[in-house]
CSV table of C-alpha atoms and ligand atoms in Angstrom, one decimal:
chain,number,residue,atom,x,y,z
A,1,MET,CA,0.0,0.0,0.0
A,2,SER,CA,1.3,3.4,-0.8
A,3,GLY,CA,1.2,6.4,1.5
A,4,GLY,CA,1.0,6.2,5.2
A,5,MET,CA,3.9,6.5,7.6
A,6,LYS,CA,6.7,4.1,8.1
A,7,VAL,CA,9.6,4.2,10.6
A,8,THR,CA,12.4,1.7,10.5
A,9,GLY,CA,15.1,0.9,13.0
A,10,LEU,CA,14.6,4.2,14.8
A,11,ALA,CA,17.1,4.8,17.6
A,12,LYS,CA,17.4,7.7,20.1
A,13,SER,CA,19.4,8.1,23.3
A,14,TYR,CA,19.6,11.0,25.7
A,15,GLY,CA,23.1,10.7,27.2
A,16,THR,CA,23.4,7.1,28.2
A,17,ALA,CA,19.7,6.5,28.4
A,18,LYS,CA,18.5,4.6,25.4
A,19,VAL,CA,14.9,5.7,24.7
A,20,LEU,CA,14.2,4.2,21.3
A,21,ASP,CA,16.1,1.1,20.4
A,22,GLY,CA,15.6,0.1,16.7
A,23,LEU,CA,11.9,0.8,16.6
A,24,ASP,CA,9.7,-0.2,13.6
A,25,LEU,CA,6.2,1.1,13.1
A,26,THR,CA,3.9,1.4,10.1
A,27,ALA,CA,0.8,3.7,10.3
A,28,PRO,CA,-1.5,2.6,7.4
A,29,ALA,CA,-2.7,5.3,5.0
A,30,GLY,CA,-6.0,6.9,5.9
A,31,GLN,CA,-6.3,5.3,9.3
A,32,LEU,CA,-5.8,6.2,12.9
A,33,THR,CA,-2.9,4.5,14.8
A,34,ALA,CA,-2.9,5.0,18.6
A,35,LEU,CA,0.4,4.8,20.3
A,36,ILE,CA,0.3,3.7,23.9
A,37,GLY,CA,2.9,3.0,26.5
A,38,ARG,CA,3.8,3.9,30.1
A,39,SER,CA,4.8,7.4,31.0
A,40,GLY,CA,8.4,7.8,30.0
A,41,SER,CA,8.4,5.0,27.5
A,42,GLY,CA,9.3,7.4,24.6
A,43,LYS,CA,6.0,8.2,23.0
A,44,THR,CA,6.7,11.9,22.7
A,45,THR,CA,10.3,11.2,21.6
A,46,LEU,CA,8.9,9.1,18.7
A,47,LEU,CA,6.4,11.8,17.7
A,48,ARG,CA,9.2,14.5,17.8
A,49,LEU,CA,11.4,12.3,15.5
A,50,ILE,CA,8.5,11.8,13.1
A,51,ALA,CA,7.8,15.5,13.1
A,52,GLY,CA,11.4,16.4,12.6
A,53,PHE,CA,11.8,18.4,15.7
A,54,ASP,CA,14.6,16.1,16.8
A,55,ARG,CA,17.0,13.9,14.7
A,56,PRO,CA,17.3,10.1,15.3
A,57,ASP,CA,20.6,8.5,16.1
A,58,ALA,CA,19.8,5.9,13.5
A,59,GLY,CA,16.8,4.7,11.4
A,60,THR,CA,14.6,6.2,8.8
A,61,VAL,CA,11.2,8.0,8.7
A,62,MET,CA,9.1,7.7,5.6
A,63,ILE,CA,5.9,9.8,5.1
A,64,ALA,CA,3.8,9.2,2.1
A,65,ASP,CA,6.6,7.3,0.5
A,66,ARG,CA,9.1,10.2,0.9
A,67,PRO,CA,12.2,9.7,3.0
A,68,MET,CA,12.4,12.5,5.6
A,69,ALA,CA,16.1,12.4,6.6
A,70,ASP,CA,16.9,15.8,4.9
A,71,VAL,CA,13.4,17.3,5.2
A,72,PRO,CA,13.0,20.1,7.8
A,73,PRO,CA,9.8,20.0,10.0
A,74,GLU,CA,8.0,22.7,8.0
A,75,ARG,CA,8.4,20.8,4.8
A,76,ARG,CA,7.2,17.4,6.1
A,77,ARG,CA,3.5,18.1,5.3
A,78,ILE,CA,2.5,17.2,8.9
A,79,GLY,CA,-0.4,18.6,10.9
A,80,TYR,CA,0.6,18.6,14.6
A,81,VAL,CA,-1.9,19.0,17.4
A,82,PRO,CA,-0.4,19.2,20.9
A,83,GLN,CA,-2.2,18.8,24.3
A,84,GLU,CA,-3.5,22.4,24.6
A,85,GLY,CA,-2.7,26.0,24.1
A,86,SER,CA,-1.4,25.8,20.5
A,87,LEU,CA,-3.6,28.5,19.0
A,88,PHE,CA,-2.2,32.0,18.3
A,89,PRO,CA,-4.0,34.1,21.0
A,90,HIS,CA,-3.8,37.3,18.9
A,91,LEU,CA,-5.5,35.7,15.8
A,92,THR,CA,-9.2,35.0,15.4
A,93,VAL,CA,-10.4,31.4,14.7
A,94,ALA,CA,-10.4,32.2,11.0
A,95,GLY,CA,-6.8,33.6,11.2
A,96,ASN,CA,-5.7,30.5,13.1
A,97,VAL,CA,-7.4,28.0,10.7
A,98,THR,CA,-5.9,29.6,7.6
A,99,PHE,CA,-2.5,30.3,9.1
A,100,GLY,CA,-0.5,27.7,7.2
A,101,LEU,CA,-2.3,28.4,3.8
A,102,PRO,CA,-1.1,30.5,0.9
A,103,ARG,CA,-2.2,34.1,0.9
A,104,ARG,CA,-4.9,33.6,-1.7
A,105,ALA,CA,-6.5,30.7,0.1
A,106,ARG,CA,-6.5,32.7,3.3
A,107,ARG,CA,-8.9,35.2,1.9
A,108,ASP,CA,-11.3,32.5,0.7
A,109,ARG,CA,-14.1,32.6,3.3
A,110,HIS,CA,-15.3,29.1,2.2
A,111,VAL,CA,-12.1,27.6,3.4
A,112,VAL,CA,-12.8,28.6,7.0
A,113,ALA,CA,-16.5,27.7,6.8
A,114,ASP,CA,-15.7,24.3,5.4
A,115,MET,CA,-13.0,23.6,8.0
A,116,LEU,CA,-15.2,24.7,10.9
A,117,GLU,CA,-18.0,22.5,9.6
A,118,LEU,CA,-15.6,19.6,9.4
A,119,VAL,CA,-14.9,19.8,13.1
A,120,ALA,CA,-18.6,20.5,13.9
A,121,LEU,CA,-18.2,24.2,14.9
A,122,ASP,CA,-20.7,26.9,13.8
A,123,HIS,CA,-19.3,29.2,11.1
A,124,ARG,CA,-19.9,32.2,13.5
A,125,TYR,CA,-17.0,31.0,15.6
A,126,ALA,CA,-14.7,32.3,12.8
A,127,ARG,CA,-14.6,35.8,14.4
A,128,ARG,CA,-13.9,34.7,17.9
A,129,TYR,CA,-10.5,34.7,19.6
A,130,PRO,CA,-9.1,31.6,21.4
A,131,HIS,CA,-9.8,33.0,24.9
A,132,GLN,CA,-13.5,33.1,23.9
A,133,LEU,CA,-13.5,29.3,23.3
A,134,SER,CA,-13.8,26.3,25.6
A,135,GLY,CA,-10.9,23.9,25.8
A,136,GLY,CA,-12.6,21.4,23.6
A,137,GLU,CA,-13.5,24.1,21.0
A,138,GLN,CA,-9.9,25.2,21.0
A,139,GLN,CA,-8.7,21.7,20.3
A,140,ARG,CA,-11.2,21.4,17.4
A,141,VAL,CA,-9.9,24.7,15.9
A,142,ALA,CA,-6.3,23.3,16.3
A,143,LEU,CA,-7.3,20.2,14.4
A,144,ALA,CA,-9.1,22.4,11.7
A,145,ARG,CA,-5.9,24.3,11.3
A,146,ALA,CA,-3.8,21.1,11.1
A,147,LEU,CA,-6.2,19.6,8.4
A,148,ALA,CA,-6.5,22.9,6.4
A,149,THR,CA,-3.1,22.3,4.8
A,150,ARG,CA,-4.2,18.8,3.7
A,151,PRO,CA,-1.2,17.2,5.4
A,152,ASP,CA,0.2,13.7,4.6
A,153,LEU,CA,0.2,12.9,8.3
A,154,VAL,CA,-1.6,14.2,11.4
A,155,LEU,CA,0.2,13.8,14.7
A,156,LEU,CA,-2.0,14.2,17.9
A,157,ASP,CA,-0.1,14.4,21.2
A,158,GLU,CA,-2.6,13.6,23.9
A,159,PRO,CA,-5.1,16.1,22.4
A,160,PHE,CA,-7.9,15.4,24.9
A,161,SER,CA,-5.9,15.0,28.1
A,162,ALA,CA,-6.5,18.6,29.4
A,163,LEU,CA,-10.3,18.3,28.9
A,164,ASP,CA,-12.9,17.3,31.5
A,165,ALA,CA,-14.9,14.1,31.0
A,166,GLU,CA,-17.9,15.5,29.3
A,167,LEU,CA,-16.0,17.8,26.9
A,168,ARG,CA,-13.6,15.0,26.2
A,169,ALA,CA,-16.3,12.7,24.9
A,170,ASP,CA,-17.8,15.4,22.6
A,171,THR,CA,-14.4,16.6,21.4
A,172,ARG,CA,-13.2,13.1,20.7
A,173,ARG,CA,-16.3,12.4,18.6
A,174,ALA,CA,-15.9,15.6,16.6
A,175,VAL,CA,-12.1,15.0,16.1
A,176,THR,CA,-12.4,11.4,15.0
A,177,ALA,CA,-15.3,12.2,12.7
A,178,ALA,CA,-13.2,14.9,11.0
A,179,LEU,CA,-10.2,12.6,10.7
A,180,ALA,CA,-12.3,9.9,9.2
A,181,ALA,CA,-14.1,12.3,6.8
A,182,THR,CA,-10.7,13.5,5.4
A,183,ALA,CA,-9.2,10.0,5.5
A,184,ALA,CA,-6.2,11.5,7.3
A,185,THR,CA,-3.3,9.2,8.2
A,186,THR,CA,-3.0,9.8,11.9
A,187,VAL,CA,-0.8,8.9,14.8
A,188,LEU,CA,-2.4,9.6,18.2
A,189,VAL,CA,-0.4,9.5,21.4
A,190,THR,CA,-2.5,8.7,24.4
A,191,HIS,CA,-2.0,7.4,27.9
A,192,ASP,CA,-5.7,6.4,28.0
A,193,GLN,CA,-6.0,2.8,27.0
A,194,ALA,CA,-9.7,2.9,26.7
A,195,GLU,CA,-9.4,5.9,24.3
A,196,ALA,CA,-6.9,4.0,22.2
A,197,LEU,CA,-9.1,0.9,22.0
A,198,SER,CA,-12.2,2.9,21.1
A,199,LEU,CA,-10.8,5.3,18.5
A,200,ALA,CA,-8.0,3.5,16.7
A,201,ALA,CA,-7.9,1.2,13.7
A,202,GLN,CA,-4.5,0.1,14.9
A,203,VAL,CA,-3.1,0.1,18.5
A,204,ALA,CA,0.7,0.1,18.9
A,205,VAL,CA,2.3,-0.6,22.3
A,206,LEU,CA,5.7,1.0,23.0
A,207,ARG,CA,7.9,-0.6,25.6
A,208,ASP,CA,11.7,-0.9,26.2
A,209,GLY,CA,12.3,1.2,23.1
A,210,VAL,CA,10.4,-0.9,20.6
A,211,ILE,CA,6.8,-1.6,19.5
A,212,VAL,CA,6.0,-4.9,21.3
A,213,GLN,CA,2.7,-5.3,19.6
A,214,ALA,CA,0.8,-3.5,16.8
A,215,GLY,CA,-2.6,-4.7,15.8
A,216,SER,CA,-6.3,-4.1,15.8
A,217,PRO,CA,-7.8,-3.1,19.2
A,218,GLU,CA,-9.5,-6.5,19.4
A,219,ALA,CA,-6.2,-8.3,18.8
A,220,VAL,CA,-4.3,-6.3,21.3
A,221,TYR,CA,-7.0,-6.8,24.0
A,222,ARG,CA,-7.9,-10.4,23.3
A,223,ARG,CA,-4.6,-11.8,22.0
A,224,PRO,CA,-2.0,-9.6,23.7
A,225,ALA,CA,1.7,-10.3,22.9
A,226,ASP,CA,2.5,-11.1,26.6
A,227,ASP,CA,1.2,-10.7,30.1
A,228,VAL,CA,2.6,-7.1,30.4
A,229,VAL,CA,0.6,-5.9,27.4
A,230,ALA,CA,-2.4,-7.8,28.7
A,231,ALA,CA,-2.3,-6.0,32.0
A,232,PHE,CA,-1.6,-2.7,30.4
A,233,VAL,CA,-4.8,-2.7,28.2
A,234,GLY,CA,-7.3,-4.0,30.7
A,235,GLU,CA,-8.1,-5.8,34.0
A,236,LEU,CA,-7.0,-9.4,34.4
A,237,THR,CA,-7.8,-12.2,36.8
A,238,MET,CA,-5.4,-15.1,37.3
A,239,ILE,CA,-6.7,-18.7,37.5
A,240,PRO,CA,-4.5,-21.7,38.2
A,241,ALA,CA,-4.6,-24.2,35.3
A,242,GLN,CA,-3.3,-27.4,33.8
A,243,LEU,CA,-2.0,-26.4,30.4
A,244,THR,CA,-2.5,-29.1,27.8
A,245,GLY,CA,-1.4,-27.6,24.5
A,246,ASP,CA,-4.3,-25.7,23.0
A,247,THR,CA,-6.5,-25.9,26.1
A,248,ALA,CA,-6.2,-25.0,29.7
A,249,GLU,CA,-8.1,-27.0,32.4
A,250,THR,CA,-9.1,-24.6,35.2
A,251,PRO,CA,-11.2,-25.2,38.4
A,252,ILE,CA,-14.0,-23.3,36.6
A,253,GLY,CA,-13.8,-25.1,33.3
A,254,PRO,CA,-11.7,-25.4,30.2
A,255,ILE,CA,-10.6,-22.4,28.1
A,256,ALA,CA,-8.8,-22.3,24.7
A,257,LEU,CA,-5.2,-21.1,24.5
A,258,PRO,CA,-4.2,-19.2,21.3
A,259,HIS,CA,-0.5,-19.9,22.0
A,260,PRO,CA,0.1,-23.5,23.0
A,261,ALA,CA,1.5,-24.1,26.5
A,262,TYR,CA,2.1,-27.1,28.7
A,263,GLY,CA,2.4,-28.1,32.3
A,264,ASP,CA,1.3,-26.6,35.7
A,265,GLY,CA,0.6,-22.9,35.4
A,266,ALA,CA,-2.1,-20.4,35.3
A,267,VAL,CA,-4.2,-18.5,32.8
A,268,LEU,CA,-4.9,-14.8,32.6
A,269,VAL,CA,-8.4,-13.9,31.6
A,270,ARG,CA,-10.4,-10.7,31.5
A,271,PRO,CA,-13.0,-10.4,34.3
A,272,GLU,CA,-15.8,-10.3,31.6
A,273,GLN,CA,-14.7,-13.8,30.5
A,274,VAL,CA,-15.8,-15.2,33.8
A,275,MET,CA,-19.5,-15.9,33.2
A,276,ILE,CA,-21.9,-15.9,36.1
A,277,THR,CA,-24.9,-18.3,35.8
A,278,ASP,CA,-27.4,-20.0,38.1
A,279,PRO,CA,-25.8,-22.4,40.6
A,280,GLU,CA,-27.3,-25.4,38.8
A,281,ASN,CA,-25.6,-24.4,35.5
A,282,GLY,CA,-22.0,-23.5,35.0
A,283,PHE,CA,-19.0,-25.7,35.4
A,284,ALA,CA,-18.3,-24.8,39.1
A,285,ARG,CA,-20.0,-23.1,42.0
A,286,ALA,CA,-18.9,-20.1,43.9
A,287,LYS,CA,-20.0,-17.5,46.4
A,288,ALA,CA,-20.1,-13.7,45.6
A,289,VAL,CA,-18.0,-12.0,48.3
A,290,THR,CA,-17.9,-8.4,47.4
A,291,ILE,CA,-19.4,-6.3,44.7
A,292,ASP,CA,-17.8,-3.2,43.2
A,293,PHE,CA,-20.8,-1.4,41.6
A,294,ARG,CA,-20.0,0.9,38.7
A,295,GLY,CA,-23.5,1.6,37.3
A,296,HIS,CA,-23.4,0.1,33.8
A,297,ASP,CA,-21.4,-2.9,35.1
A,298,GLY,CA,-19.7,-4.1,38.2
A,299,LEU,CA,-16.9,-6.3,39.4
A,300,VAL,CA,-17.7,-9.3,41.6
A,301,GLU,CA,-15.1,-10.9,43.9
A,302,LEU,CA,-15.9,-14.6,43.9
A,303,LEU,CA,-14.8,-17.4,46.3
A,304,VAL,CA,-14.9,-20.7,44.3
A,305,ASP,CA,-15.9,-24.0,45.9
A,306,ALA,CA,-12.6,-25.9,45.8
A,307,GLU,CA,-11.6,-29.3,47.1
A,308,ARG,CA,-8.4,-27.9,48.4
A,309,GLY,CA,-7.1,-24.4,49.0
A,310,HIS,CA,-8.8,-21.1,48.4
A,311,LEU,CA,-9.5,-19.8,44.9
A,312,THR,CA,-10.8,-16.2,44.6
A,313,LEU,CA,-11.3,-14.5,41.2
A,314,THR,CA,-13.0,-11.5,39.7
A,315,ALA,CA,-15.9,-11.4,37.2
A,316,ARG,CA,-17.3,-8.4,35.4
A,317,THR,CA,-21.0,-8.4,34.7
A,318,ALA,CA,-23.7,-6.0,33.5
A,319,GLY,CA,-25.0,-3.8,36.3
A,320,GLN,CA,-28.5,-5.2,36.3
A,321,LEU,CA,-27.2,-8.8,36.5
A,322,LEU,CA,-24.9,-8.4,39.5
A,323,PRO,CA,-25.4,-10.9,42.3
A,324,ALA,CA,-25.9,-9.8,45.9
A,325,PRO,CA,-23.0,-10.3,48.4
A,326,GLY,CA,-23.2,-13.8,49.8
A,327,GLN,CA,-25.3,-15.1,46.8
A,328,ARG,CA,-24.3,-18.5,45.4
A,329,VAL,CA,-23.7,-18.7,41.7
A,330,GLY,CA,-22.4,-20.9,38.9
A,331,LEU,CA,-19.3,-20.1,36.8
A,332,HIS,CA,-17.8,-20.9,33.5
A,333,LEU,CA,-15.3,-19.4,31.1
A,334,THR,CA,-15.6,-18.1,27.5
A,335,GLY,CA,-13.1,-16.9,24.9
A,336,THR,CA,-9.4,-17.6,24.9
A,337,ALA,CA,-6.8,-17.1,27.6
A,338,LEU,CA,-3.1,-16.2,27.8
A,339,ALA,CA,-1.1,-18.8,29.5
A,340,SER,CA,1.2,-17.7,32.3
A,341,THR,CA,3.9,-20.2,33.1
A,342,PRO,CA,6.0,-19.8,36.3
A,343,GLY,CA,9.6,-18.7,35.9
A,344,LYS,CA,9.0,-16.7,32.8
A,345,PRO,CA,10.9,-13.4,33.2
A,346,ARG,CA,8.6,-10.4,33.6
A,347,ARG,CA,9.5,-7.2,31.9
A,348,LYS,CA,8.1,-3.9,33.0
B,1,ADP,P1,6.5,9.5,27.1
B,1,ADP,O1,6.1,10.5,26.1
B,1,ADP,O2,6.2,8.1,26.7
B,1,ADP,O3,6.1,9.9,28.5
B,1,ADP,P2,9.1,10.7,26.6
B,1,ADP,O4,9.4,10.5,25.1
B,1,ADP,O5,8.7,12.1,27.0
B,1,ADP,O6,8.1,9.6,27.1
B,1,ADP,O7,10.4,10.4,27.4
B,1,ADP,C1,11.2,9.2,27.3
B,1,ADP,C2,12.4,9.2,28.2
B,1,ADP,O8,13.4,10.1,27.6
B,1,ADP,C3,12.2,9.7,29.6
B,1,ADP,O9,13.0,9.0,30.4
B,1,ADP,C4,12.6,11.2,29.5
B,1,ADP,O10,13.0,11.6,30.8
B,1,ADP,C5,13.7,11.2,28.5
B,1,ADP,N1,13.8,12.4,27.7
B,1,ADP,C6,12.9,12.9,26.9
B,1,ADP,N2,13.3,14.1,26.3
B,1,ADP,C7,14.6,14.3,26.8
B,1,ADP,C8,15.6,15.3,26.6
B,1,ADP,N3,15.4,16.3,25.7
B,1,ADP,N4,16.7,15.2,27.3
B,1,ADP,C9,16.9,14.2,28.1
B,1,ADP,N5,16.1,13.2,28.4
B,1,ADP,C10,14.9,13.3,27.7
């Protein structure tokens, strides 16, 4: 496929600290790639190398099939939207949106109206100044300005993190709709895993200087590369298991393993994979111990009836189906699980 963004073998150290260590990543053309990773893992460093604000120690950046080694930031055809406060305070919304355009296009009033419509802002906003806008509106204008130049690549560096929850949801919707409408190739940096899973076509996980997994949100959530990725993108509950190749036998029933594993060990499952049924049904029986009610759903701490030892695990279930504390229930498992074998080194 042509276009898109591709970095190969990217390396960057600050002093003796190696931040990126031969990183490869492809952002498919016309799609949104979300880059996630712990704080300090190098997300901003990667974005700055792609934008050309810093130079890599090694490796290449290609944008829309053009090598970027000798291209300065302003010639990379990139639209960059930082966390907040990137608008020019002395320019109106119209002035901000058309800032990067040739003089003739700047005078075309349709350009401003079209760009504001794209980000779902009324055309009357054109005459306002940044301080007369909410934080979410400012971010929409910043995106309109980035998209106005028809960039080959849009880089969003935590663009919603400064917004409160309600504004965040609306702004997110407007921004993703505008990106989809223009089929912009986008890399979004976020520390919010739920945001990455919900917005992105591709999620890329940065750890130890490399991308440890890049795939669809479903793949990263359901078939994580390892237990560290698994824990990073959602809650987990651990259940002891006999690993018999493509199946794990657990005290609450069998579950399929996508990567074969053998021996005494455990499986890691999402709480929503632990299905609560009537006590007569289900593979095993348990008692609900505590309930963490969250409105739309809830987490149930369960004590499983076991012949020996104690087994507690966590289930997630829809709010209206939550058992009461002390209630007896049946349990079984669905989906696939990641095997966790003892002695495997854990990387943070
Ligand atoms: P993230 O965006 O994932 O939080 P960063 O890319 O900001 O991570 O930082 C990665 C690491 O590089 C951190 O340990 C940070 O302290 C270090 N770092 C980033 N920029 C510089 C710099 N200009 N000089 C020295 N160290 C830096």
